[in-house]
Amino acid sequence: MPRRSALARSAHLRSVKRIAILASGSGSNAQRLIAHFQGSSTAEVVLVAGDRPDAGVFARAWDLGVPSYRFTPAQLQDGTVLRELRALRVDLVVLAGFLRLVPTELVQAFQGRMVNIHPALLPRHGGRGMWGHHVHSAVLAAGDTESGITIHRVNEHYDEGEHLFQARCPVLPGDTPETLAARIHELEHAHYPIVVESLVNSMRHP
Ligand code: GRF
């Protein structure tokens, strides 16, 4: 195989988009995203960052060889996190179970380049305090016969940015928040990496 020139190599490296994942929890979505892009010529996950030092996501990142960055709520607010993302030349921020509201400055710096996944069919069951089992309990309490996932751009409000993708699943008789969560997680794992990849492709070939 002919060797690529230094110029071609550097053009290739520039076209590989750099993803940072923000997460607060166990990190099963982060793990799928990292694995999906390992060895990809489209994008790579260059950082896993979060506000909960003991969150499971950090162990998963470690196992997969991705650098981690733990920050405090104050650092999220005062611009330290934004500076870190800029220093790493991050192109796209992917929230995967990140529980804090993203400050305006960070949202604006990554306008159109920050996405979130929500474990329900927005606009139902979204907003402040609606995360994890709270969402699934609300779906069951409302008597909904279906739920699903929403992948959306991030703006200054919880769960309100433009929808990019939804997938549905049934709510079954006898479901508990746990059984519903497991069904939703399967949907998330199947779709989030693919939707992020198509977003990356639209950034590479606008
Ligand atoms: C997911 O259900 C996601 O939709 C929500 O938080 C959960 C994170 O799960 N935003 P995990 O940490 O990726 O397992």
PDB file of C-alpha atoms and ligand atoms in Angstrom, residues 25-30 96-97 116-119 185 188, ligand 1:
ATOM      1  CA  GLY A  25     -23.737   7.874  36.007  1.00  0.00           C
ATOM      2  CA  SER A  26     -22.950   4.300  35.190  1.00  0.00           C
ATOM      3  CA  GLY A  27     -21.852   5.091  31.657  1.00  0.00           C
ATOM      4  CA  SER A  28     -23.315   2.249  29.632  1.00  0.00           C
ATOM      5  CA  ASN A  29     -24.085   4.643  26.781  1.00  0.00           C
ATOM      6  CA  ALA A  30     -20.633   6.182  27.018  1.00  0.00           C
ATOM      7  CA  ALA A  96     -24.827  10.526  28.082  1.00  0.00           C
ATOM      8  CA  GLY A  97     -26.624  10.598  31.400  1.00  0.00           C
ATOM      9  CA  ASN A 116     -28.266  14.645  24.618  1.00  0.00           C
ATOM     10  CA  ILE A 117     -30.231  11.437  24.951  1.00  0.00           C
ATOM     11  CA  HIS A 118     -33.420  11.348  27.013  1.00  0.00           C
ATOM     12  CA  PRO A 119     -35.078   8.076  28.051  1.00  0.00           C
ATOM     13  CA  HIS A 185     -31.383   1.115  27.535  1.00  0.00           C
ATOM     14  CA  GLU A 188     -30.294   3.748  23.524  1.00  0.00           C
TER      15      GLU A 188
HETATM   16  C1  GRF B   1     -29.852   6.953  30.046  1.00  0.00           C
HETATM   17  O1  GRF B   1     -31.081   6.325  30.220  1.00  0.00           O
HETATM   18  C2  GRF B   1     -30.012   8.277  29.371  1.00  0.00           C
HETATM   19  O2  GRF B   1     -31.110   8.349  28.529  1.00  0.00           O
HETATM   20  C3  GRF B   1     -30.226   9.213  30.507  1.00  0.00           C
HETATM   21  O3  GRF B   1     -29.414   8.721  31.545  1.00  0.00           O
HETATM   22  C4  GRF B   1     -29.232   7.329  31.376  1.00  0.00           C
HETATM   23  C5  GRF B   1     -27.763   7.070  31.424  1.00  0.00           C
HETATM   24  O4  GRF B   1     -27.500   5.693  31.471  1.00  0.00           O
HETATM   25  N1  GRF B   1     -29.988  10.568  30.095  1.00  0.00           N
HETATM   26  P1  GRF B   1     -26.009   5.176  31.382  1.00  0.00           P
HETATM   27  O5  GRF B   1     -25.222   5.874  32.469  1.00  0.00           O
HETATM   28  O6  GRF B   1     -25.497   5.517  30.019  1.00  0.00           O
HETATM   29  O7  GRF B   1     -26.112   3.709  31.614  1.00  0.00           O
END
